XYZ file of C-alpha atoms in Angstrom:
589
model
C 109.686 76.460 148.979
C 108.096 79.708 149.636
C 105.472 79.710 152.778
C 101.972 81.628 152.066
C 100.421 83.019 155.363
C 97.855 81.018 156.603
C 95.334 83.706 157.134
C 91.795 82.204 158.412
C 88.863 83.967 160.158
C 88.046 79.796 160.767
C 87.197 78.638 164.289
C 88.157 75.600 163.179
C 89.626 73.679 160.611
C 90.297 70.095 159.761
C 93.710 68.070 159.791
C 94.324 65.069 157.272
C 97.406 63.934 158.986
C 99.664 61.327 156.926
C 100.049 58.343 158.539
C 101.002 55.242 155.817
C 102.942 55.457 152.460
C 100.858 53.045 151.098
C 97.326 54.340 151.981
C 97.975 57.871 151.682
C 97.281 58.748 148.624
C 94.093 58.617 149.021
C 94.127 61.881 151.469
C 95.683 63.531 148.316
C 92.091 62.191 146.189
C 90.955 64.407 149.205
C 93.086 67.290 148.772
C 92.337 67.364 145.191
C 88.738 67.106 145.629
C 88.513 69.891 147.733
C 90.801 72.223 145.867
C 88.729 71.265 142.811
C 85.596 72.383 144.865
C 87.255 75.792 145.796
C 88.305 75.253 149.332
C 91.952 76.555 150.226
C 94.170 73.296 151.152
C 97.249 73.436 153.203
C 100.386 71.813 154.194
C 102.723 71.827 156.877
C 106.504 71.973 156.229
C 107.701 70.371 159.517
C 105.747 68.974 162.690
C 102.679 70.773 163.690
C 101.314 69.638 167.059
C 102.520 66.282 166.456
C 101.160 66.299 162.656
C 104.057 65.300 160.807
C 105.193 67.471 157.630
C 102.983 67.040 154.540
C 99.511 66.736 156.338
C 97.110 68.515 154.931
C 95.070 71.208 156.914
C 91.148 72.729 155.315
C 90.105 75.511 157.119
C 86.190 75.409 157.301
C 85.567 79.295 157.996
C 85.740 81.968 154.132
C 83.514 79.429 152.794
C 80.611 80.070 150.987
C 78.899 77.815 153.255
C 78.592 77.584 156.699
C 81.179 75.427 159.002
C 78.671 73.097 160.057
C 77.679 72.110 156.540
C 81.239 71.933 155.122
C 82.513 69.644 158.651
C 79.431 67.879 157.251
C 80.315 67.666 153.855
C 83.892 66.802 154.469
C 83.070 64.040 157.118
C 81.519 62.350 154.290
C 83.665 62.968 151.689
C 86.316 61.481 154.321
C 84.507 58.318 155.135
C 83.691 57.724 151.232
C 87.947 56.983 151.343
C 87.905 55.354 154.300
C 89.868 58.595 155.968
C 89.420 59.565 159.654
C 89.887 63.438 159.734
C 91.217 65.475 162.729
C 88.982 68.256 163.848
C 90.895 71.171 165.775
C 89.348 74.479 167.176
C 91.134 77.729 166.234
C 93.077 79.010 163.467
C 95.819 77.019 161.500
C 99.022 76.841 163.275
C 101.883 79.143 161.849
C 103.833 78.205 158.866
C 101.602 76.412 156.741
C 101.986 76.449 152.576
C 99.093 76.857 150.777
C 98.462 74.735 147.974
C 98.371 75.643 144.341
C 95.127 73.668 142.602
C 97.347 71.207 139.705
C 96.084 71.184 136.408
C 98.307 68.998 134.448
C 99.196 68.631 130.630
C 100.102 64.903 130.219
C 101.977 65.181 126.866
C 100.189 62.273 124.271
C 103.107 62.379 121.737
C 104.841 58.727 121.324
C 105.010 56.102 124.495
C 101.329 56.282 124.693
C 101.470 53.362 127.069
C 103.729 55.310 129.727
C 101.437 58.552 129.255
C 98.314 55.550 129.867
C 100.208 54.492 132.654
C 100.512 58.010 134.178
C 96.851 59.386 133.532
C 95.259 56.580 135.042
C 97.167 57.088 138.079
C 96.194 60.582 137.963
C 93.086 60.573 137.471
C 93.030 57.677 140.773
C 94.120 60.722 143.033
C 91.457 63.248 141.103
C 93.941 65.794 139.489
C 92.731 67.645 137.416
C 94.387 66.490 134.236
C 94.133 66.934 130.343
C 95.980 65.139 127.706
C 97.974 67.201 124.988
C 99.041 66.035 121.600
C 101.938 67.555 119.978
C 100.058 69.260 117.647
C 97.686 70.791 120.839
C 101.176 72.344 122.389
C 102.508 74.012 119.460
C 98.900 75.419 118.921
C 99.157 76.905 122.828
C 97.235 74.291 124.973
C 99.649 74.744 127.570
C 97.940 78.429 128.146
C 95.562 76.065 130.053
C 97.632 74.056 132.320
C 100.047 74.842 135.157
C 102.057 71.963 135.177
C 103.414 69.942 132.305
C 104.479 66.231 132.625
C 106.186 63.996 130.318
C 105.988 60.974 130.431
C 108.173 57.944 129.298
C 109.198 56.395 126.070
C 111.840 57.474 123.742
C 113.098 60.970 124.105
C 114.183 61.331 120.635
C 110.820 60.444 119.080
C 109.197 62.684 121.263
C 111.411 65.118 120.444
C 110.837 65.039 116.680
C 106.848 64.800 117.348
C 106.902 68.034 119.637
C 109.118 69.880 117.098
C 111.003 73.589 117.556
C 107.638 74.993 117.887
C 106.609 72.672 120.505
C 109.748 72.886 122.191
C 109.359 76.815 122.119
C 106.348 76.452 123.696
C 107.185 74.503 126.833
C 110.287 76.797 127.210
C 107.740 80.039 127.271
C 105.317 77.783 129.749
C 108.346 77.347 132.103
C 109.624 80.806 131.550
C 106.431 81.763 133.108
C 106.168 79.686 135.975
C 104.820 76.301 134.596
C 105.977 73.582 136.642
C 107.832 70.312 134.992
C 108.296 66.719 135.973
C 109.889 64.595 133.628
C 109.842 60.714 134.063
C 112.462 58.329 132.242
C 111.927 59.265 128.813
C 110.497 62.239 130.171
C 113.610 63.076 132.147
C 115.707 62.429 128.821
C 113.888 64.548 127.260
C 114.150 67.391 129.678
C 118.267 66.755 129.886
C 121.402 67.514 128.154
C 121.711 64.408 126.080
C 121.750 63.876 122.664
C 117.822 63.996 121.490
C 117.052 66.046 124.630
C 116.036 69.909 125.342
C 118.966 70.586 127.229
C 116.631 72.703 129.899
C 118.326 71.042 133.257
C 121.673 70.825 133.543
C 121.828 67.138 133.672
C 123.061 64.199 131.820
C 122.954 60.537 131.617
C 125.239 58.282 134.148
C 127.808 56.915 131.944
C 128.378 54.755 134.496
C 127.844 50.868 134.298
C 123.846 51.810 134.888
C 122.141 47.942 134.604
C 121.247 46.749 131.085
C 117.241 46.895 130.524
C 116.577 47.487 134.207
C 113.351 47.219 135.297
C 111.117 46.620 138.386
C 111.245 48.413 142.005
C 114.275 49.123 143.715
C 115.019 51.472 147.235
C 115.342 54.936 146.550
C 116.862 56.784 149.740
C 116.537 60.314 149.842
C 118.820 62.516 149.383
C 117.522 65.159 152.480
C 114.552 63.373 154.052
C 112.929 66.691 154.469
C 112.247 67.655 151.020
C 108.840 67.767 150.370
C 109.187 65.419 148.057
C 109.556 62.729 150.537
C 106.857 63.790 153.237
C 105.070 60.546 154.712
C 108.052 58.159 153.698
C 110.720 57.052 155.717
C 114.270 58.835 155.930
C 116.026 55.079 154.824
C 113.753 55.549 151.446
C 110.861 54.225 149.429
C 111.192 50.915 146.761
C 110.382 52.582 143.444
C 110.100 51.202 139.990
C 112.435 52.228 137.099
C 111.310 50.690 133.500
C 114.461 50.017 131.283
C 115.883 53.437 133.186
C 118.892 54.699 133.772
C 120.876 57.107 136.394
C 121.414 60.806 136.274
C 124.432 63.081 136.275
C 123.948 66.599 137.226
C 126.446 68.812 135.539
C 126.320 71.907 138.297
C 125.139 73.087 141.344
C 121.872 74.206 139.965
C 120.665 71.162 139.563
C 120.038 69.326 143.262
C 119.785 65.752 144.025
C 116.618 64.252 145.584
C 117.602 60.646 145.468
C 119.494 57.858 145.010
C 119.859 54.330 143.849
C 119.888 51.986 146.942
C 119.631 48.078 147.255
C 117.299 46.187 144.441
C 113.659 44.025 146.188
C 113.178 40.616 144.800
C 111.427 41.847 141.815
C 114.148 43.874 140.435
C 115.551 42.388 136.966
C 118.119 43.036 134.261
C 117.846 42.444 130.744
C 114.193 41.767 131.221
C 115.177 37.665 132.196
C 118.026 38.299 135.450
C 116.937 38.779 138.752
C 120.747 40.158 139.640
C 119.701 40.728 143.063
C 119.599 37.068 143.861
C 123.254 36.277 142.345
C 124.482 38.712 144.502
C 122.836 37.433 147.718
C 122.983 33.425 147.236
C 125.947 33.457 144.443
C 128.027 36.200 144.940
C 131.001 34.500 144.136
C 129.203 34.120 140.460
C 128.466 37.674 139.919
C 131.723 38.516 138.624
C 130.738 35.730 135.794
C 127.481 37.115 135.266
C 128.576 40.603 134.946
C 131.094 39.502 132.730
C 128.597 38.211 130.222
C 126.621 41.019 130.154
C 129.758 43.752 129.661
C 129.426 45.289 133.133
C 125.822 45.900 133.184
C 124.393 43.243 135.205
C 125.515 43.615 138.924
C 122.575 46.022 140.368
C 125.491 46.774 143.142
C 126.484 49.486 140.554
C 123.820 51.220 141.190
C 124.344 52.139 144.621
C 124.413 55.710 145.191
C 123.533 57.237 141.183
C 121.091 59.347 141.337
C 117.553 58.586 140.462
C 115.982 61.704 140.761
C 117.076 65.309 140.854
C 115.523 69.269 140.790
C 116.100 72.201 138.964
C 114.821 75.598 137.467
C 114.129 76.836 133.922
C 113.486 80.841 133.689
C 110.586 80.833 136.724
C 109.644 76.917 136.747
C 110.357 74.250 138.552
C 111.679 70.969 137.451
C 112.034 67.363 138.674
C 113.045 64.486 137.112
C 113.865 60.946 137.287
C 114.556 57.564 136.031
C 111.830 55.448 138.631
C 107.988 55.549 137.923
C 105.939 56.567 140.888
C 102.915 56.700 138.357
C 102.898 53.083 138.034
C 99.345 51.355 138.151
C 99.186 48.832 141.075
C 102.085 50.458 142.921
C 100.249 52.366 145.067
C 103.296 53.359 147.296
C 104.861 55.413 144.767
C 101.554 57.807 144.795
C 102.278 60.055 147.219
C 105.879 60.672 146.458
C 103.964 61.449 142.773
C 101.535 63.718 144.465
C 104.282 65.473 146.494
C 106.198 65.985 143.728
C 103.482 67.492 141.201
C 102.433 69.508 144.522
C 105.814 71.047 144.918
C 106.173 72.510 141.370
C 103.009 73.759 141.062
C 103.674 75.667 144.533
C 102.569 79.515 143.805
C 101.765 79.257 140.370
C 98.987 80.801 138.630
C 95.736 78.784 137.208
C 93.745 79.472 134.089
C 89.816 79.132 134.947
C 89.113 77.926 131.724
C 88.533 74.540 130.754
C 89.996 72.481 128.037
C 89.154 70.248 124.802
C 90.795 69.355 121.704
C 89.708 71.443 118.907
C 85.916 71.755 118.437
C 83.495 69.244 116.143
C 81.910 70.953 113.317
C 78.974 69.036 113.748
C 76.543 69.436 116.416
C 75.203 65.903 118.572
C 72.833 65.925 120.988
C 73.373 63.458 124.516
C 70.938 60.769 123.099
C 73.223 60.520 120.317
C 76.661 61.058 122.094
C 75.727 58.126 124.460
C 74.966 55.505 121.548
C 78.361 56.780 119.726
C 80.055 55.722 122.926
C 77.746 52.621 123.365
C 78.440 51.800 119.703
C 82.082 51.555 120.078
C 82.344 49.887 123.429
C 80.708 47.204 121.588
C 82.581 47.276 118.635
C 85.606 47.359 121.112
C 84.844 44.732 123.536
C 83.996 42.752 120.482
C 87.096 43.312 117.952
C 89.710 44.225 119.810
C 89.124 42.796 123.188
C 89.290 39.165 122.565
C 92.736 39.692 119.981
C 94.510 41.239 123.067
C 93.767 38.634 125.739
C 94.391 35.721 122.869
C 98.001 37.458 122.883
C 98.930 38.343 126.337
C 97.638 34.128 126.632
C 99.707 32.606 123.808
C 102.922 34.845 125.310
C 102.416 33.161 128.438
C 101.307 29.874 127.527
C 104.579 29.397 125.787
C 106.722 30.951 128.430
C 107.357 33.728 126.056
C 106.702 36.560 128.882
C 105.026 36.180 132.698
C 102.567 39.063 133.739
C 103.956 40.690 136.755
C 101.857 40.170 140.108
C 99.898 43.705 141.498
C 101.388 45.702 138.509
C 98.906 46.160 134.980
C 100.242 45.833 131.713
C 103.768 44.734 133.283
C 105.704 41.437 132.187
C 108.959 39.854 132.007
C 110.353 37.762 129.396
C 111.665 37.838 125.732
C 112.002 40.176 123.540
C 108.337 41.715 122.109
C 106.594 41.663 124.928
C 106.704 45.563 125.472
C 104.103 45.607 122.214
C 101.506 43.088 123.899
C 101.682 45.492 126.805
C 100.566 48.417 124.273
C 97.690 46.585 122.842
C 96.834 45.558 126.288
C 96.978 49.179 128.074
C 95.009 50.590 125.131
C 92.162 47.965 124.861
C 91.996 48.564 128.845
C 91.648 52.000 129.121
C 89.393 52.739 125.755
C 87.137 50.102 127.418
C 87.265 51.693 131.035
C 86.829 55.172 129.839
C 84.111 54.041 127.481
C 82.293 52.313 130.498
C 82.707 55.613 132.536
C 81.239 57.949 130.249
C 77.607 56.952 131.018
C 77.703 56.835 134.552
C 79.214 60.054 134.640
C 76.042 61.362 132.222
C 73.857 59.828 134.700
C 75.027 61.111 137.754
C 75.408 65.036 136.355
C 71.857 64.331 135.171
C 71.218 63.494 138.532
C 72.694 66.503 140.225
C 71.167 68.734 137.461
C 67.745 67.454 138.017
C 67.949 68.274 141.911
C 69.445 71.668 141.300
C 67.056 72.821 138.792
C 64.535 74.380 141.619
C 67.215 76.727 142.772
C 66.157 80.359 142.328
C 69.691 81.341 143.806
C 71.108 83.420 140.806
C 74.494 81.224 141.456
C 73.059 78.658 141.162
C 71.047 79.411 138.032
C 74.248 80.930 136.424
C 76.626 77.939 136.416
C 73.967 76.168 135.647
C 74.170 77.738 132.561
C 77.720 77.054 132.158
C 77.437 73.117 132.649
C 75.109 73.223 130.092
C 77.336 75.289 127.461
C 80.420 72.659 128.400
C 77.962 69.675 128.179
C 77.497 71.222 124.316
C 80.996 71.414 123.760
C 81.821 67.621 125.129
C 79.068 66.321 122.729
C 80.002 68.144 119.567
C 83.661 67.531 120.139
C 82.640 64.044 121.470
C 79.872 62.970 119.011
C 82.192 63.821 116.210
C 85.278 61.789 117.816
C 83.428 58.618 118.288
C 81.864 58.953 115.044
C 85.019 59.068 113.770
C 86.155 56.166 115.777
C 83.741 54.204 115.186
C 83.429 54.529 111.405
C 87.625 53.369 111.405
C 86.241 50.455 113.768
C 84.004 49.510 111.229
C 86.400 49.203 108.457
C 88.708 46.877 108.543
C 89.627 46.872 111.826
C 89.059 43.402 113.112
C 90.730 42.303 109.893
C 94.327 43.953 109.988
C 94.349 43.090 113.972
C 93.703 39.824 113.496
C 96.457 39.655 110.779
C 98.889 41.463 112.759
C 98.521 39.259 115.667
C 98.712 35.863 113.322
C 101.978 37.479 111.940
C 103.576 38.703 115.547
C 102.667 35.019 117.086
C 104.952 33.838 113.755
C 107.323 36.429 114.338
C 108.073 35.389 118.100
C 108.029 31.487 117.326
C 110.719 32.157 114.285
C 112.760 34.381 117.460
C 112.429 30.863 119.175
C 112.906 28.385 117.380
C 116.319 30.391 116.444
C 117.553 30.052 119.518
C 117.063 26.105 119.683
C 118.116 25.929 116.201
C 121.581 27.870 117.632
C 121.389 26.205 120.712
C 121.189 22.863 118.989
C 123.912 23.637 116.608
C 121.770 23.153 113.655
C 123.210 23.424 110.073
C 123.998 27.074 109.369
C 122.232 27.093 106.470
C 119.037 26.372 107.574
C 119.118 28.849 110.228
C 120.376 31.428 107.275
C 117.302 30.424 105.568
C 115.039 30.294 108.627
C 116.304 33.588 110.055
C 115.478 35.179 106.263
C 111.612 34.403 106.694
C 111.839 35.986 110.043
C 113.365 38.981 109.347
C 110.924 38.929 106.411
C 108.169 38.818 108.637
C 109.349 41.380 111.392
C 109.597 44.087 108.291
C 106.216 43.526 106.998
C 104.651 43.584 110.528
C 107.015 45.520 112.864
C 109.871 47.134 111.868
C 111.952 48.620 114.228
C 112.497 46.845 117.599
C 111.571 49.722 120.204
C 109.002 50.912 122.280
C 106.832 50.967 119.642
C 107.038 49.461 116.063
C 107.417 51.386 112.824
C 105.673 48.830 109.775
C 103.241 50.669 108.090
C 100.515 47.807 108.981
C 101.093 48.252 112.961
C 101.040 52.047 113.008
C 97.994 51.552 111.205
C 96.297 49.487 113.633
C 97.270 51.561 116.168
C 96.620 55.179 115.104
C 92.927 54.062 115.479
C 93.318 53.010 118.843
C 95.667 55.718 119.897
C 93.397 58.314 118.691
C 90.316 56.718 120.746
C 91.939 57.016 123.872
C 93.493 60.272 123.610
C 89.900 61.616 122.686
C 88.058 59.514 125.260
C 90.161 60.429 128.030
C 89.754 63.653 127.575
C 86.282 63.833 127.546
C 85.412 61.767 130.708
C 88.692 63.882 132.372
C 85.890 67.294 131.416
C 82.888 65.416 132.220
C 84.729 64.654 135.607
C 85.629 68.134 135.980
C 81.782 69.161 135.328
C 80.450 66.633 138.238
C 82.507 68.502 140.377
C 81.584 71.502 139.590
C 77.871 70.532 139.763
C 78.664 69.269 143.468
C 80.287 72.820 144.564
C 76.644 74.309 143.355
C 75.349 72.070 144.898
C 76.790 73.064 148.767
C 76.125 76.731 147.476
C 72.286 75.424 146.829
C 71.710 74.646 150.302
């Protein structure tokens, strides 16, 4: 990583030292909060006057406001996150890095739940973050971002969503400096396998990697002193893989940054084996269990395949792995995240200008905006709401899955459970982002109202500019949830309702197979009875993967898929416009 002199004409500055994995992410919401405000941020690459590496240093001198009122300012930004800063006279200490603001490109293109997954842990440490469909990247949305990151779900589908356009485009984003990480699907994707990219060097493990494997496991560093492992310890972190796999890099040029260690108690294979526990009170039995299972049941193969690994394309830098540090309720896994998106974003330009999908052709005004959004949280909370608990209930009732504790739209059981987390995750987050969107109006309101007296031609100028981006997010806005609302309105209720009905049918049919097999009932009633399932799972899912294919659940979907992708954008630039209303604000006085 290349240092950038710490030049300061500061008499002081502030230290954010990291001091626990699990807590420190919120010095990154810090960071980010800052850098978003305009303020240089620093690390350090090794121990600073007993500040170990990663801590973040602010200097409080080159600010357009005097030291007293940014100490001030950050004092109570700190206590807001329950963060005790360190205030040191002088300059920064020698061999600092300075910190490149992140804005990130999630790509929204198939595995909507894993790119759910990763904004709302995003936008929890206040990146600066922007969702991109396919269609948004081959039309040159990445021009906005610095950083690209792709999430999970199946490389292949992704791949045929993005297309050779797409796929041009990310290579001229990284040919130009744009950073990469690539998560599980999104490290597929980025690899040399079959429905990948081929733009790192690296392959799948052929190795016996654990079938379905799925939950957190220790992931020990390759060299403890990578940035990507500041604040953890050198014997490694538990992260969570999702039906992962392993990593083989092909050549030198792509370096290892960790490996596959010992499973925790909530590691499982095949969705239904906790492995971990044959191996510590059955050992003797593993051999058995592996057996059934071809091979890919004893977690012990793991040990020492590589979970995550670095590389280059043209100027940018990559990372990618199998385990999910952007996993909701995991908060440990944040700051390796954080570190990560820090590191290949290190030195790389920024575009200053913000982003939306495409613009409405029809103009709304706020009153109108707001009861859009109030419309369809009620529709929402209403329609879909109620169907997606009644599901996640009935699975669990009947001992079809079991939610996992601390971890959202997580379970573990049969087969089909993966498509009651996708209802859940979207009726979640449409309803969250919904709720959002009028306390954010109220507090830029808020901070508009007390800025307004300002004569201070700064001040009156970006003024200005909130008020042209507050046009933009209602036209593009008012005509989204109009949109949404008026597919709400249909038939919504009515084909979710019937596609719930069907999927309950579909999973009792899977079960009642398997007593019926169990049992040893007469083969041709389970011919029969395994013809109206398959019947069934046609008409109402299709394929068996992350997502299904029938026509009737892409249908259902598409509505909701299209609400959060616009939604989250729009409270990510109303976010972004709060912010920017608070940095007038310290310039106000």
């Amino acid at each position: 990583m290349s240092k950038a002199k710490a030049v300061s004409t500061s008499r002081g500055y502030c230290v954010v030292p990291l001091e626990e994995v699990s807590s420190d992410w919120k010095k990154v919401v810090l960071a980010n909060r800052l850098m978003r405000l305009g303020w240089d941020v620093f690390r350090n690459t090794a121990s600073v006057n007993h500040y170990p590496a990663g801590s973040f240093f602010v200097p409080l001198g080159g600010l357009p406001v005097s030291e007293s009122k940014a100490r001030t300012y950050l004092e109570r930004l700190a206590k807001g996150l329950g963060i005790s800063p360190v205030f040191e006279a002088g300059t920064l200490p020698p061999g600092l890095i300075k910190l490149t603001r992140p804005r990130i490109a999630v790509l929204y293109a198939t595995g909507e739940k894993w790119a759910l997954m990763t904004m709302n842990v995003l936008e929890t440490m206040e990146f600066d973050v922007n969702a991109l469909s396919a269609e948004d990247i081959r039309a040159g949305a990445l021009d906005y971002a610095n950083m690209l990151f792709i999430p999970g779900g199946a490389a292949s589908d992704k791949k045929t969503d993005v297309g050779p356009e797409g796929e041009a485009k990310v290579e001229e984003f990284l040919n130009q400096g744009g950073g990469l990480l690539g998560f599980c699907g999104g490290a597929a994707l980025t690899s040399k396998v079959k429905d990948g990219w081929g733009l790192l060097d690296v392959e799948r493990n052929p190795g016996k990697v654990p079938k379905a494997m799925h939950g957190p496991i220790l992931i020990k560093p390759e060299k403890s002193d990578h940035p990507l492992w500041w604040g953890y310890p050198s014997e490694g972190y538990p992260l969570a893989p999702w039906y992962g796999k392993a990593l083989s890099p092909r050549s030198n040029a792509v370096r290892v940054l960790g490996r596959y260690d010992k499973p925790t108690d909530d590691f499982y294979v095949d969705h239904e084996l906790t492995g971990c526990f044959f191996g510590e009170f059955l050992p003797e039995e593993m051999g058995t269990l592996d057996k059934i299972f071809d091979g890919y049941a004893n977690p012990a193969n793991l040990k020492g395949m590589v979970a995550i690994a670095e590389g280059e394309y043209g100027k940018g830098r990559i990372i990618v792995g199998y385990p999910h540090p952007e996993t909701p309720g995991l908060e440990g896994g944040f700051l390796l995240l954080a570190n990560a998106i820090y590191h290949v974003t290190q030195n790389q330009s920024l575009s200053d200008k913000p982003w939306l999908p495409p613009d409405g052709k029809k103009s709304y005004h706020e009153v109108e905006f707001r009861a859009l959004a109030d419309g369809l949280r009620g529709r929402h909370a209403g329609q879909v709401l109620p169907v997606s608990k009644d599901l996640v209930k009935f699975g669990t009732c009947n001992l079809y899955w079991v939610p996992r504790p601390h971890i959202a739209w997580s379970y573990v059981g049969m087969g089909g459970f993966y498509l009651c987390e996708r209802l859940e995750s979207y009726t979640d987050e449409i309803l969250r982002q919904l709720g959002d969107l009028p306390r954010l109006l109220d507090g830029i309101n808020a901070k508009r109202k007390r800025l307004a007296a300002s004569q201070k031609p700064v001040v009156k100028d970006g003024l200005t500019t909130v008020e042209q981006r507050l046009d933009d997010v209602y036209r593009v806005g008012g005509q989204a949830l109009d949109e949404a609302l008026k597919a709400y309105r249909t038939d919504m209720k009515d084909c979710l309702d019937e596609w719930v009905l069907n999927f309950k049918k579909i999973l009792l049919y899977q079960h009642l197979l398997q007593i019926m097999k169990e049992k040893g009932s007469d083969p041709a009633l389970i011919e029969e009875t395994t013809r109206k399932h398959k019947k069934l799972n046609e008409e109402y899912v299709g394929s068996w993967r992350w997502e299904a294919s029938s026509p009737k659940y892409r249908a259902i979907f598409a509505v909701l898929d299209n609400a959060a992708y616009y939604l989250a954008n729009l409270k990510f630039e109303l976010v972004d416009i709060s912010l920017e209303l608070d940095r007038l604000g310290l310039l106000a006085g």
